[in-house]
Amino acid sequence: MLNDISQSSRLLIPGPVSISDTVRQFMLEDHSAGEPGMIAALREARNYLVELGNARGWGTAIPLPGSATYANEAVIRTFIPREGKLLVHTNGAYGDWLVTMCRRMDTPHVVISTPPTRPPLASEFCEALAFNSDITHVMMVHVETSSGLANPIGMVADLCDAQGKELLVDAVASFGALPIDMKELGIQALVISSNKCIEGPPGLAWVICDRAALERCAGNAKSLSLDLWDQHQTVDGTGCFRFTPPTHAIRGAYAALQTHREEGGSAARLRRYHANWRRLVGDMRKLGFETLLADEHAAPIVATFYEPDDEHYDFGRMYHGMAARGFIVVPGRLAVPGTFRIGCMGALTEQSMSSAVRALREVLADMKVRRFAPRGRGCRSESAMAPM
Ligand SMILES: *Cc1c(COP(=O)(O)O)cnc(C)c1O
């Protein structure tokens, strides 16, 4: 399906991701939001997202201009009533952003912080819920992009169901590849992006939510532009936005969702990302690199590696060396110091990953890095010369 991956597919980062030529082409026209074609495209995109989340019949998809952080903030503003209280889980940079938002907005909240290298335990959530009986909502990140850790939303959904709490999920890095059944999990609102696993352009976020729950949120938001209830009223009623819509990003998202369907939906995309991840991690391990996470906890969207224990290693030089060879690796935003990340989501294939690791090997050879294993591990210097 991805026969149109262009030579410019070079972003090895979890956002913005490389997009296909088909998606790029579809954005090369100017349109007004009120044209019938634009209204139809937005309607189809919303319907497809609701279908992907298994929220048909009771769910609705709300587009919101901005990156996904805007939608996370809009969800907290819109869904937490004034008398509500949020339990926020974090085990990485994106969970930390949710906590920062609550602080900035003065949202009554409690934080549960767990280590970045393993999934949180049910007992950790139970303890926080037991100590704070006034909690009404729980919010967590599904795939924590700063490490690649897949958090157990099913386990937390069961707890929320048993204890009568509403669940809000940041699925920005997982939706469109990892399966998320909103109906089965009883998720009230799910935050996603047009970018990331959907492989559209950045600049447009979405919230899929329970329509009836949203109706009860009128007046909660204390914000005009981030009021999801208000945005939904207009989008659902007229097919237009309240304010100037990002028309090119809407067309890009529409084309990306068409491509997603044609590729075979989320299952096919997950297969491709798994293949990318296996190739990346496999080739890197052959060189001597080690991953931060045990494989069973890792989501195939990004891989985190320990930095090599070699005096010649320097992330900045590696970054620029890779950029000179046409690949952009992730600059920073880490869950654990002394690590670096390479993304494998976006319009990329196994071949892209092999080319990237070959380039990395050249860059490290130029830097005279010989020891790729992390500090404290056995000497693997010979692996720098091993055939791949
Ligand atoms: C990318 C991402 C976001 C949103 O980040 P933006 O910089 O606003 O695009 C939020 N949560 C997760 C898990 C992400 O991967």
mmCIF file of C-alpha atoms and ligand atoms in Angstrom:
data_model
loop_
_atom_site.group_PDB
_atom_site.id
_atom_site.type_symbol
_atom_site.label_atom_id
_atom_site.label_comp_id
_atom_site.label_asym_id
_atom_site.label_seq_id
_atom_site.Cartn_x
_atom_site.Cartn_y
_atom_site.Cartn_z
ATOM 1 C CA MET A 1 0.000 0.000 0.000
ATOM 2 C CA LEU A 2 2.767 2.383 0.844
ATOM 3 C CA ASN A 3 4.226 2.349 -2.641
ATOM 4 C CA ASP A 4 4.065 6.131 -2.607
ATOM 5 C CA ILE A 5 6.452 6.643 0.295
ATOM 6 C CA SER A 6 8.631 9.402 -1.017
ATOM 7 C CA GLN A 7 12.341 9.913 -0.825
ATOM 8 C CA SER A 8 11.633 12.616 1.688
ATOM 9 C CA SER A 9 10.379 10.101 4.297
ATOM 10 C CA ARG A 10 13.117 10.956 6.698
ATOM 11 C CA LEU A 11 11.480 11.907 9.968
ATOM 12 C CA LEU A 12 12.356 9.217 12.509
ATOM 13 C CA ILE A 13 10.434 11.046 15.202
ATOM 14 C CA PRO A 14 7.060 10.464 16.835
ATOM 15 C CA GLY A 15 5.555 13.693 15.562
ATOM 16 C CA PRO A 16 5.419 15.311 13.205
ATOM 17 C CA VAL A 17 5.737 12.045 11.311
ATOM 18 C CA SER A 18 6.617 11.536 7.656
ATOM 19 C CA ILE A 19 3.512 11.683 5.478
ATOM 20 C CA SER A 20 2.907 10.018 2.125
ATOM 21 C CA ASP A 21 2.911 11.772 -1.243
ATOM 22 C CA THR A 22 -0.820 11.057 -1.593
ATOM 23 C CA VAL A 23 -1.562 12.994 1.585
ATOM 24 C CA ARG A 24 0.805 15.812 0.628
ATOM 25 C CA GLN A 25 -0.728 16.119 -2.860
ATOM 26 C CA PHE A 26 -4.234 16.342 -1.474
ATOM 27 C CA MET A 27 -3.312 19.458 0.491
ATOM 28 C CA LEU A 28 -2.073 21.448 -2.504
ATOM 29 C CA GLU A 29 -5.383 23.210 -3.134
ATOM 30 C CA ASP A 30 -7.116 26.088 -1.411
ATOM 31 C CA HIS A 31 -10.694 25.509 -0.324
ATOM 32 C CA SER A 32 -13.215 27.325 1.790
ATOM 33 C CA ALA A 33 -14.601 25.370 4.726
ATOM 34 C CA GLY A 34 -18.202 25.792 3.593
ATOM 35 C CA GLU A 35 -17.803 24.060 0.216
ATOM 36 C CA PRO A 36 -19.891 20.876 -0.012
ATOM 37 C CA GLY A 37 -16.745 18.805 -0.666
ATOM 38 C CA MET A 38 -15.103 20.094 2.502
ATOM 39 C CA ILE A 39 -18.203 19.503 4.600
ATOM 40 C CA ALA A 40 -18.462 15.960 3.225
ATOM 41 C CA ALA A 41 -14.757 15.280 3.863
ATOM 42 C CA LEU A 42 -15.055 16.439 7.473
ATOM 43 C CA ARG A 43 -18.174 14.328 7.992
ATOM 44 C CA GLU A 44 -16.490 11.239 6.533
ATOM 45 C CA ALA A 45 -13.365 11.772 8.616
ATOM 46 C CA ARG A 46 -15.439 12.115 11.800
ATOM 47 C CA ASN A 47 -17.457 8.989 10.991
ATOM 48 C CA TYR A 48 -14.345 6.956 10.261
ATOM 49 C CA LEU A 49 -12.704 7.987 13.536
ATOM 50 C CA VAL A 50 -15.821 7.044 15.500
ATOM 51 C CA GLU A 51 -15.812 3.698 13.708
ATOM 52 C CA LEU A 52 -12.104 3.139 14.483
ATOM 53 C CA GLY A 53 -12.740 3.786 18.187
ATOM 54 C CA ASN A 54 -15.756 1.432 18.141
ATOM 55 C CA ALA A 55 -17.932 4.298 19.320
ATOM 56 C CA ARG A 56 -20.620 4.080 16.643
ATOM 57 C CA GLY A 57 -24.125 4.916 17.841
ATOM 58 C CA TRP A 58 -23.099 6.748 21.025
ATOM 59 C CA GLY A 59 -19.816 8.462 20.186
ATOM 60 C CA THR A 60 -18.928 11.604 18.299
ATOM 61 C CA ALA A 61 -15.638 12.976 16.933
ATOM 62 C CA ILE A 62 -14.762 16.628 17.472
ATOM 63 C CA PRO A 63 -11.995 18.280 15.423
ATOM 64 C CA LEU A 64 -9.986 20.971 17.181
ATOM 65 C CA PRO A 65 -7.295 23.137 15.555
ATOM 66 C CA GLY A 66 -3.900 22.852 17.178
ATOM 67 C CA SER A 67 -1.556 20.054 18.146
ATOM 68 C CA ALA A 68 -2.850 17.282 20.388
ATOM 69 C CA THR A 69 -1.869 19.156 23.551
ATOM 70 C CA TYR A 70 -4.663 21.612 22.757
ATOM 71 C CA ALA A 71 -7.127 18.734 22.715
ATOM 72 C CA ASN A 72 -5.782 17.301 25.990
ATOM 73 C CA GLU A 73 -6.276 20.703 27.576
ATOM 74 C CA ALA A 74 -9.738 21.045 26.026
ATOM 75 C CA VAL A 75 -10.751 17.636 27.397
ATOM 76 C CA ILE A 76 -9.683 18.535 30.940
ATOM 77 C CA ARG A 77 -11.456 21.871 30.657
ATOM 78 C CA THR A 78 -14.636 20.481 29.158
ATOM 79 C CA PHE A 79 -15.104 17.145 30.919
ATOM 80 C CA ILE A 80 -14.133 17.945 34.510
ATOM 81 C CA PRO A 81 -17.055 19.730 36.145
ATOM 82 C CA ARG A 82 -16.433 22.402 38.763
ATOM 83 C CA GLU A 83 -17.137 19.968 41.585
ATOM 84 C CA GLY A 84 -15.066 17.242 39.898
ATOM 85 C CA LYS A 85 -11.588 15.968 40.761
ATOM 86 C CA LEU A 86 -9.106 14.308 38.434
ATOM 87 C CA LEU A 87 -6.623 11.536 39.146
ATOM 88 C CA VAL A 88 -3.778 11.974 36.640
ATOM 89 C CA HIS A 89 -1.287 9.204 36.005
ATOM 90 C CA THR A 90 2.198 9.930 34.710
ATOM 91 C CA ASN A 91 5.247 7.861 33.913
ATOM 92 C CA GLY A 92 6.886 10.106 31.336
ATOM 93 C CA ALA A 93 7.009 13.482 29.608
ATOM 94 C CA TYR A 94 3.487 13.366 28.162
ATOM 95 C CA GLY A 95 1.900 12.351 31.462
ATOM 96 C CA ASP A 96 3.847 15.227 33.021
ATOM 97 C CA TRP A 97 2.230 17.634 30.530
ATOM 98 C CA LEU A 98 -1.210 16.544 31.751
ATOM 99 C CA VAL A 99 -0.135 17.334 35.311
ATOM 100 C CA THR A 100 1.197 20.740 34.203
ATOM 101 C CA MET A 101 -2.130 21.526 32.542
ATOM 102 C CA CYS A 102 -4.067 20.725 35.717
ATOM 103 C CA ARG A 103 -1.747 22.993 37.698
ATOM 104 C CA ARG A 104 -2.066 25.868 35.222
ATOM 105 C CA MET A 105 -5.847 25.564 35.032
ATOM 106 C CA ASP A 106 -6.304 25.049 38.776
ATOM 107 C CA THR A 107 -8.129 21.807 38.074
ATOM 108 C CA PRO A 108 -8.617 19.915 41.354
ATOM 109 C CA HIS A 109 -6.385 16.900 40.865
ATOM 110 C CA VAL A 110 -4.241 14.179 42.417
ATOM 111 C CA VAL A 111 -1.125 12.830 40.700
ATOM 112 C CA ILE A 112 -0.026 9.213 40.603
ATOM 113 C CA SER A 113 3.537 8.963 39.386
ATOM 114 C CA THR A 114 5.084 5.576 38.561
ATOM 115 C CA PRO A 115 8.509 4.510 37.182
ATOM 116 C CA PRO A 116 9.054 5.083 33.446
ATOM 117 C CA THR A 117 10.294 1.612 32.590
ATOM 118 C CA ARG A 118 7.384 -0.603 33.621
ATOM 119 C CA PRO A 119 3.589 -0.375 33.365
ATOM 120 C CA PRO A 120 1.787 0.911 36.482
ATOM 121 C CA LEU A 121 0.181 -1.661 38.767
ATOM 122 C CA ALA A 122 -3.494 -1.929 39.671
ATOM 123 C CA SER A 123 -2.485 -1.622 43.328
ATOM 124 C CA GLU A 124 -0.918 1.797 42.636
ATOM 125 C CA PHE A 125 -4.167 3.111 41.155
ATOM 126 C CA CYS A 126 -6.277 1.460 43.879
ATOM 127 C CA GLU A 127 -4.232 3.125 46.579
ATOM 128 C CA ALA A 128 -4.639 6.584 45.020
ATOM 129 C CA LEU A 129 -8.368 6.046 44.557
ATOM 130 C CA ALA A 130 -8.789 4.765 48.124
ATOM 131 C CA PHE A 131 -7.073 7.848 49.585
ATOM 132 C CA ASN A 132 -9.169 10.257 47.482
ATOM 133 C CA SER A 133 -12.764 9.133 47.446
ATOM 134 C CA ASP A 134 -13.844 12.424 45.838
ATOM 135 C CA ILE A 135 -12.097 11.598 42.550
ATOM 136 C CA THR A 136 -14.573 11.698 39.664
ATOM 137 C CA HIS A 137 -12.293 11.182 36.639
ATOM 138 C CA VAL A 138 -9.050 9.365 35.822
ATOM 139 C CA MET A 139 -6.773 10.507 32.986
ATOM 140 C CA MET A 140 -3.765 8.696 31.583
ATOM 141 C CA VAL A 141 -1.547 8.444 28.539
ATOM 142 C CA HIS A 142 -1.939 5.218 26.562
ATOM 143 C CA VAL A 143 1.451 5.024 24.856
ATOM 144 C CA GLU A 144 3.993 7.235 26.647
ATOM 145 C CA THR A 145 5.963 8.551 23.695
ATOM 146 C CA SER A 146 8.956 9.707 25.742
ATOM 147 C CA SER A 147 9.872 6.037 26.328
ATOM 148 C CA GLY A 148 7.581 3.985 24.058
ATOM 149 C CA LEU A 149 5.920 2.290 27.047
ATOM 150 C CA ALA A 150 2.388 0.966 26.474
ATOM 151 C CA ASN A 151 0.305 1.705 29.552
ATOM 152 C CA PRO A 152 -2.436 -0.780 30.542
ATOM 153 C CA ILE A 153 -5.622 1.157 29.757
ATOM 154 C CA GLY A 154 -7.675 -2.046 30.025
ATOM 155 C CA MET A 155 -6.623 -2.589 33.631
ATOM 156 C CA VAL A 156 -7.398 1.035 34.552
ATOM 157 C CA ALA A 157 -10.709 0.901 32.652
ATOM 158 C CA ASP A 158 -11.749 -2.106 34.780
ATOM 159 C CA LEU A 159 -10.890 -0.228 37.973
ATOM 160 C CA CYS A 160 -12.794 2.859 36.813
ATOM 161 C CA ASP A 161 -15.774 0.718 35.922
ATOM 162 C CA ALA A 162 -15.745 -1.020 39.325
ATOM 163 C CA GLN A 163 -15.373 2.241 41.240
ATOM 164 C CA GLY A 164 -17.678 4.473 39.192
ATOM 165 C CA LYS A 165 -14.991 6.826 37.805
ATOM 166 C CA GLU A 166 -14.923 8.286 34.302
ATOM 167 C CA LEU A 167 -11.876 7.508 32.157
ATOM 168 C CA LEU A 168 -10.146 10.030 29.858
ATOM 169 C CA VAL A 169 -7.287 8.781 27.682
ATOM 170 C CA ASP A 170 -4.502 10.510 25.754
ATOM 171 C CA ALA A 171 -4.233 8.065 22.851
ATOM 172 C CA VAL A 172 -2.287 10.483 20.688
ATOM 173 C CA ALA A 173 0.610 8.115 20.008
ATOM 174 C CA SER A 174 -1.424 4.907 19.719
ATOM 175 C CA PHE A 175 -4.755 5.562 17.999
ATOM 176 C CA GLY A 176 -4.774 4.326 14.423
ATOM 177 C CA ALA A 177 -2.334 1.476 15.129
ATOM 178 C CA LEU A 178 -2.918 -0.060 18.578
ATOM 179 C CA PRO A 179 -6.460 -1.351 19.065
ATOM 180 C CA ILE A 180 -8.646 0.831 21.320
ATOM 181 C CA ASP A 181 -12.219 -0.282 21.863
ATOM 182 C CA MET A 182 -13.875 2.711 23.517
ATOM 183 C CA LYS A 183 -17.132 0.869 24.059
ATOM 184 C CA GLU A 184 -15.563 -2.129 25.781
ATOM 185 C CA LEU A 185 -13.274 0.076 27.875
ATOM 186 C CA GLY A 186 -15.988 2.590 28.686
ATOM 187 C CA ILE A 187 -13.755 5.531 27.762
ATOM 188 C CA GLN A 188 -15.580 8.844 28.097
ATOM 189 C CA ALA A 189 -13.168 10.892 25.973
ATOM 190 C CA LEU A 190 -10.170 9.924 23.864
ATOM 191 C CA VAL A 191 -7.634 12.448 22.584
ATOM 192 C CA ILE A 192 -6.023 11.778 19.211
ATOM 193 C CA SER A 193 -4.041 13.609 16.550
ATOM 194 C CA SER A 194 -4.273 13.766 12.758
ATOM 195 C CA ASN A 195 -0.529 13.257 12.807
ATOM 196 C CA LYS A 196 1.173 10.292 14.587
ATOM 197 C CA CYS A 197 -0.321 6.890 13.663
ATOM 198 C CA ILE A 198 -2.977 8.464 11.405
ATOM 199 C CA GLU A 199 -0.092 9.810 9.268
ATOM 200 C CA GLY A 200 -1.746 13.107 8.405
ATOM 201 C CA PRO A 201 -0.204 16.564 8.711
ATOM 202 C CA PRO A 202 0.126 18.157 12.151
ATOM 203 C CA GLY A 203 -2.121 21.019 13.236
ATOM 204 C CA LEU A 204 -5.464 19.310 13.770
ATOM 205 C CA ALA A 205 -6.400 17.274 16.839
ATOM 206 C CA TRP A 206 -9.533 15.281 17.571
ATOM 207 C CA VAL A 207 -11.507 14.139 20.575
ATOM 208 C CA ILE A 208 -13.740 11.096 20.313
ATOM 209 C CA CYS A 209 -16.218 11.089 23.153
ATOM 210 C CA ASP A 210 -19.510 9.935 24.527
ATOM 211 C CA ARG A 211 -22.073 12.265 22.983
ATOM 212 C CA ALA A 212 -24.451 12.120 25.962
ATOM 213 C CA ALA A 213 -21.622 12.864 28.413
ATOM 214 C CA LEU A 214 -20.544 15.801 26.247
ATOM 215 C CA GLU A 215 -24.066 17.225 26.359
ATOM 216 C CA ARG A 216 -23.824 17.339 30.147
ATOM 217 C CA CYS A 217 -20.613 19.417 29.871
ATOM 218 C CA ALA A 218 -22.189 22.617 28.526
ATOM 219 C CA GLY A 219 -20.685 25.582 30.348
ATOM 220 C CA ASN A 220 -17.821 23.677 32.020
ATOM 221 C CA ALA A 221 -14.944 24.871 29.903
ATOM 222 C CA LYS A 222 -14.340 28.455 31.071
ATOM 223 C CA SER A 223 -12.641 28.963 27.696
ATOM 224 C CA LEU A 224 -14.073 29.836 24.324
ATOM 225 C CA SER A 225 -11.597 28.287 21.881
ATOM 226 C CA LEU A 226 -11.059 25.135 23.983
ATOM 227 C CA ASP A 227 -14.731 24.475 24.726
ATOM 228 C CA LEU A 228 -15.361 21.100 23.113
ATOM 229 C CA TRP A 229 -19.091 21.253 23.792
ATOM 230 C CA ASP A 230 -19.342 24.539 21.923
ATOM 231 C CA GLN A 231 -17.083 23.393 19.073
ATOM 232 C CA HIS A 232 -19.182 20.239 18.729
ATOM 233 C CA GLN A 233 -22.441 22.187 18.577
ATOM 234 C CA THR A 234 -21.239 24.059 15.493
ATOM 235 C CA VAL A 235 -19.320 21.241 13.800
ATOM 236 C CA ASP A 236 -22.119 18.734 14.268
ATOM 237 C CA GLY A 237 -24.823 21.180 13.283
ATOM 238 C CA THR A 238 -23.232 22.932 10.292
ATOM 239 C CA GLY A 239 -20.193 20.901 9.211
ATOM 240 C CA CYS A 240 -18.077 24.032 9.776
ATOM 241 C CA PHE A 241 -15.827 25.270 12.576
ATOM 242 C CA ARG A 242 -16.610 28.255 14.781
ATOM 243 C CA PHE A 243 -13.409 30.010 13.715
ATOM 244 C CA THR A 244 -11.134 29.776 10.663
ATOM 245 C CA PRO A 245 -10.504 26.064 10.182
ATOM 246 C CA PRO A 246 -7.082 24.648 9.166
ATOM 247 C CA THR A 247 -8.485 23.709 5.750
ATOM 248 C CA HIS A 248 -5.287 22.158 4.397
ATOM 249 C CA ALA A 249 -4.854 20.100 7.551
ATOM 250 C CA ILE A 250 -8.470 18.929 7.271
ATOM 251 C CA ARG A 251 -7.903 17.796 3.686
ATOM 252 C CA GLY A 252 -4.659 16.123 4.734
ATOM 253 C CA ALA A 253 -6.404 14.307 7.581
ATOM 254 C CA TYR A 254 -9.151 13.183 5.215
ATOM 255 C CA ALA A 255 -6.619 11.786 2.710
ATOM 256 C CA ALA A 256 -4.655 10.144 5.522
ATOM 257 C CA LEU A 257 -7.769 8.411 6.841
ATOM 258 C CA GLN A 258 -8.622 7.169 3.322
ATOM 259 C CA THR A 259 -5.089 5.756 3.089
ATOM 260 C CA HIS A 260 -5.505 4.207 6.541
ATOM 261 C CA ARG A 261 -8.671 2.438 5.415
ATOM 262 C CA GLU A 262 -7.073 1.290 2.148
ATOM 263 C CA GLU A 263 -4.006 -0.042 3.950
ATOM 264 C CA GLY A 264 -6.322 -2.299 5.972
ATOM 265 C CA GLY A 265 -7.144 -0.200 9.023
ATOM 266 C CA SER A 266 -5.419 -0.173 12.382
ATOM 267 C CA ALA A 267 -4.459 -3.866 12.274
ATOM 268 C CA ALA A 268 -2.495 -3.439 9.047
ATOM 269 C CA ARG A 269 -0.844 -0.297 10.330
ATOM 270 C CA LEU A 270 0.169 -2.037 13.548
ATOM 271 C CA ARG A 271 1.690 -4.880 11.489
ATOM 272 C CA ARG A 272 3.776 -2.407 9.486
ATOM 273 C CA TYR A 273 4.898 -0.565 12.635
ATOM 274 C CA HIS A 274 5.776 -3.882 14.301
ATOM 275 C CA ALA A 275 7.875 -4.822 11.295
ATOM 276 C CA ASN A 276 9.562 -1.388 11.410
ATOM 277 C CA TRP A 277 10.210 -1.684 15.145
ATOM 278 C CA ARG A 278 11.554 -5.245 14.911
ATOM 279 C CA ARG A 279 13.922 -4.263 12.113
ATOM 280 C CA LEU A 280 15.097 -1.145 13.969
ATOM 281 C CA VAL A 281 15.585 -2.830 17.332
ATOM 282 C CA GLY A 282 17.063 -5.969 15.744
ATOM 283 C CA ASP A 283 19.627 -4.034 13.706
ATOM 284 C CA MET A 284 20.504 -1.809 16.663
ATOM 285 C CA ARG A 285 20.995 -4.824 18.937
ATOM 286 C CA LYS A 286 23.328 -6.368 16.383
ATOM 287 C CA LEU A 287 25.482 -3.258 16.771
ATOM 288 C CA GLY A 288 25.449 -3.657 20.568
ATOM 289 C CA PHE A 289 22.789 -1.125 21.582
ATOM 290 C CA GLU A 290 20.351 -1.988 24.354
ATOM 291 C CA THR A 291 16.754 -0.850 24.708
ATOM 292 C CA LEU A 292 15.389 0.937 27.766
ATOM 293 C CA LEU A 293 12.256 -1.199 27.861
ATOM 294 C CA ALA A 294 11.687 -4.935 27.941
ATOM 295 C CA ASP A 295 10.112 -5.884 24.610
ATOM 296 C CA GLU A 296 6.797 -6.903 26.167
ATOM 297 C CA HIS A 297 6.207 -3.354 27.448
ATOM 298 C CA ALA A 298 7.239 -1.550 24.258
ATOM 299 C CA ALA A 299 4.794 -0.125 21.713
ATOM 300 C CA PRO A 300 6.127 -0.184 18.130
ATOM 301 C CA ILE A 301 6.011 3.550 17.536
ATOM 302 C CA VAL A 302 9.379 4.599 18.897
ATOM 303 C CA ALA A 303 12.325 2.747 20.430
ATOM 304 C CA THR A 304 14.441 4.108 23.258
ATOM 305 C CA PHE A 305 18.105 3.086 23.432
ATOM 306 C CA TYR A 306 20.769 3.646 26.056
ATOM 307 C CA GLU A 307 23.514 5.960 24.865
ATOM 308 C CA PRO A 308 26.792 4.207 24.076
ATOM 309 C CA ASP A 309 29.415 4.155 26.823
ATOM 310 C CA ASP A 310 32.164 5.622 24.640
ATOM 311 C CA GLU A 311 34.007 8.880 25.249
ATOM 312 C CA HIS A 312 33.634 9.801 21.566
ATOM 313 C CA TYR A 313 29.855 9.632 21.675
ATOM 314 C CA ASP A 314 27.974 12.913 21.593
ATOM 315 C CA PHE A 315 24.245 13.161 20.871
ATOM 316 C CA GLY A 316 24.516 16.523 19.136
ATOM 317 C CA ARG A 317 27.128 15.249 16.692
ATOM 318 C CA MET A 318 25.125 12.082 16.074
ATOM 319 C CA TYR A 319 21.985 14.134 15.446
ATOM 320 C CA HIS A 320 23.731 16.375 12.908
ATOM 321 C CA GLY A 321 25.478 13.440 11.250
ATOM 322 C CA MET A 322 22.126 11.717 10.774
ATOM 323 C CA ALA A 323 20.528 14.940 9.496
ATOM 324 C CA ALA A 324 23.352 15.282 6.934
ATOM 325 C CA ARG A 325 22.428 11.783 5.719
ATOM 326 C CA GLY A 326 18.761 12.730 5.490
ATOM 327 C CA PHE A 327 17.414 11.337 8.749
ATOM 328 C CA ILE A 328 16.011 13.292 11.662
ATOM 329 C CA VAL A 329 16.158 11.460 14.993
ATOM 330 C CA VAL A 330 14.390 12.625 18.142
ATOM 331 C CA PRO A 331 16.012 15.582 19.871
ATOM 332 C CA GLY A 332 15.235 15.228 23.566
ATOM 333 C CA ARG A 333 11.957 14.919 25.496
ATOM 334 C CA LEU A 334 13.115 11.794 27.255
ATOM 335 C CA ALA A 335 11.618 9.801 30.091
ATOM 336 C CA VAL A 336 15.069 8.661 31.268
ATOM 337 C CA PRO A 337 18.390 10.583 30.978
ATOM 338 C CA GLY A 338 21.219 8.849 29.126
ATOM 339 C CA THR A 339 18.907 7.487 26.447
ATOM 340 C CA PHE A 340 17.937 8.509 22.922
ATOM 341 C CA ARG A 341 14.986 7.649 20.741
ATOM 342 C CA ILE A 342 14.364 6.643 17.145
ATOM 343 C CA GLY A 343 10.805 6.727 15.849
ATOM 344 C CA CYS A 344 9.365 4.040 13.581
ATOM 345 C CA MET A 345 5.855 5.462 13.038
ATOM 346 C CA GLY A 346 4.738 7.462 10.018
ATOM 347 C CA ALA A 347 5.037 6.689 6.326
ATOM 348 C CA LEU A 348 8.038 4.415 6.905
ATOM 349 C CA THR A 349 8.829 0.819 6.019
ATOM 350 C CA GLU A 350 11.328 -1.812 7.189
ATOM 351 C CA GLN A 351 13.651 -0.597 4.421
ATOM 352 C CA SER A 352 13.504 2.924 5.889
ATOM 353 C CA MET A 353 14.594 1.512 9.241
ATOM 354 C CA SER A 354 17.486 -0.481 7.740
ATOM 355 C CA SER A 355 18.719 2.576 5.855
ATOM 356 C CA ALA A 356 18.521 4.607 9.054
ATOM 357 C CA VAL A 357 20.583 2.113 11.068
ATOM 358 C CA ARG A 358 23.150 1.914 8.243
ATOM 359 C CA ALA A 359 23.405 5.701 8.335
ATOM 360 C CA LEU A 360 23.748 5.653 12.119
ATOM 361 C CA ARG A 361 26.551 3.118 11.861
ATOM 362 C CA GLU A 362 28.423 5.401 9.452
ATOM 363 C CA VAL A 363 27.877 8.425 11.658
ATOM 364 C CA LEU A 364 29.154 6.621 14.755
ATOM 365 C CA ALA A 365 32.142 5.282 12.819
ATOM 366 C CA ASP A 366 32.974 8.853 11.714
ATOM 367 C CA MET A 367 32.753 9.886 15.362
ATOM 368 C CA LYS A 368 35.086 6.984 16.244
ATOM 369 C CA VAL A 369 32.537 5.475 18.597
ATOM 370 C CA ARG A 370 33.496 1.827 19.063
ATOM 371 C CA ARG A 371 31.604 0.791 22.131
ATOM 372 C CA PHE A 372 27.836 0.807 21.560
ATOM 373 C CA ALA A 373 26.729 -0.950 24.743
ATOM 374 C CA PRO A 374 25.567 1.198 27.675
ATOM 375 C CA ARG A 375 27.622 1.902 30.774
ATOM 376 C CA GLY A 376 28.068 -1.108 33.013
ATOM 377 C CA ARG A 377 27.512 -3.704 30.283
ATOM 378 C CA GLY A 378 30.118 -6.104 28.891
ATOM 379 C CA CYS A 379 32.580 -4.965 26.253
ATOM 380 C CA ARG A 380 31.041 -5.316 22.805
ATOM 381 C CA SER A 381 33.482 -3.198 20.831
ATOM 382 C CA GLU A 382 33.899 -5.864 18.166
ATOM 383 C CA SER A 383 30.232 -5.512 17.262
ATOM 384 C CA ALA A 384 30.957 -2.175 15.602
ATOM 385 C CA MET A 385 32.647 -4.137 12.868
ATOM 386 C CA ALA A 386 30.187 -7.017 12.707
ATOM 387 C CA PRO A 387 28.322 -7.475 9.419
ATOM 388 C CA MET A 388 24.627 -6.611 9.625
HETATM 389 C C1 LIG B 1 2.596 13.869 20.532
HETATM 390 C C2 LIG B 1 1.868 13.579 21.783
HETATM 391 C C3 LIG B 1 1.044 14.530 22.401
HETATM 392 C C4 LIG B 1 0.827 15.903 21.869
HETATM 393 O O1 LIG B 1 1.967 16.599 21.684
HETATM 394 P P1 LIG B 1 1.941 17.886 20.732
HETATM 395 O O2 LIG B 1 3.298 18.452 20.907
HETATM 396 O O3 LIG B 1 0.858 18.761 21.210
HETATM 397 O O4 LIG B 1 1.668 17.354 19.374
HETATM 398 C C5 LIG B 1 0.365 14.181 23.540
HETATM 399 N N1 LIG B 1 0.491 12.943 24.054
HETATM 400 C C6 LIG B 1 1.249 11.998 23.490
HETATM 401 C C7 LIG B 1 1.294 10.642 24.097
HETATM 402 C C8 LIG B 1 1.970 12.288 22.333
HETATM 403 O O5 LIG B 1 2.740 11.340 21.762
#
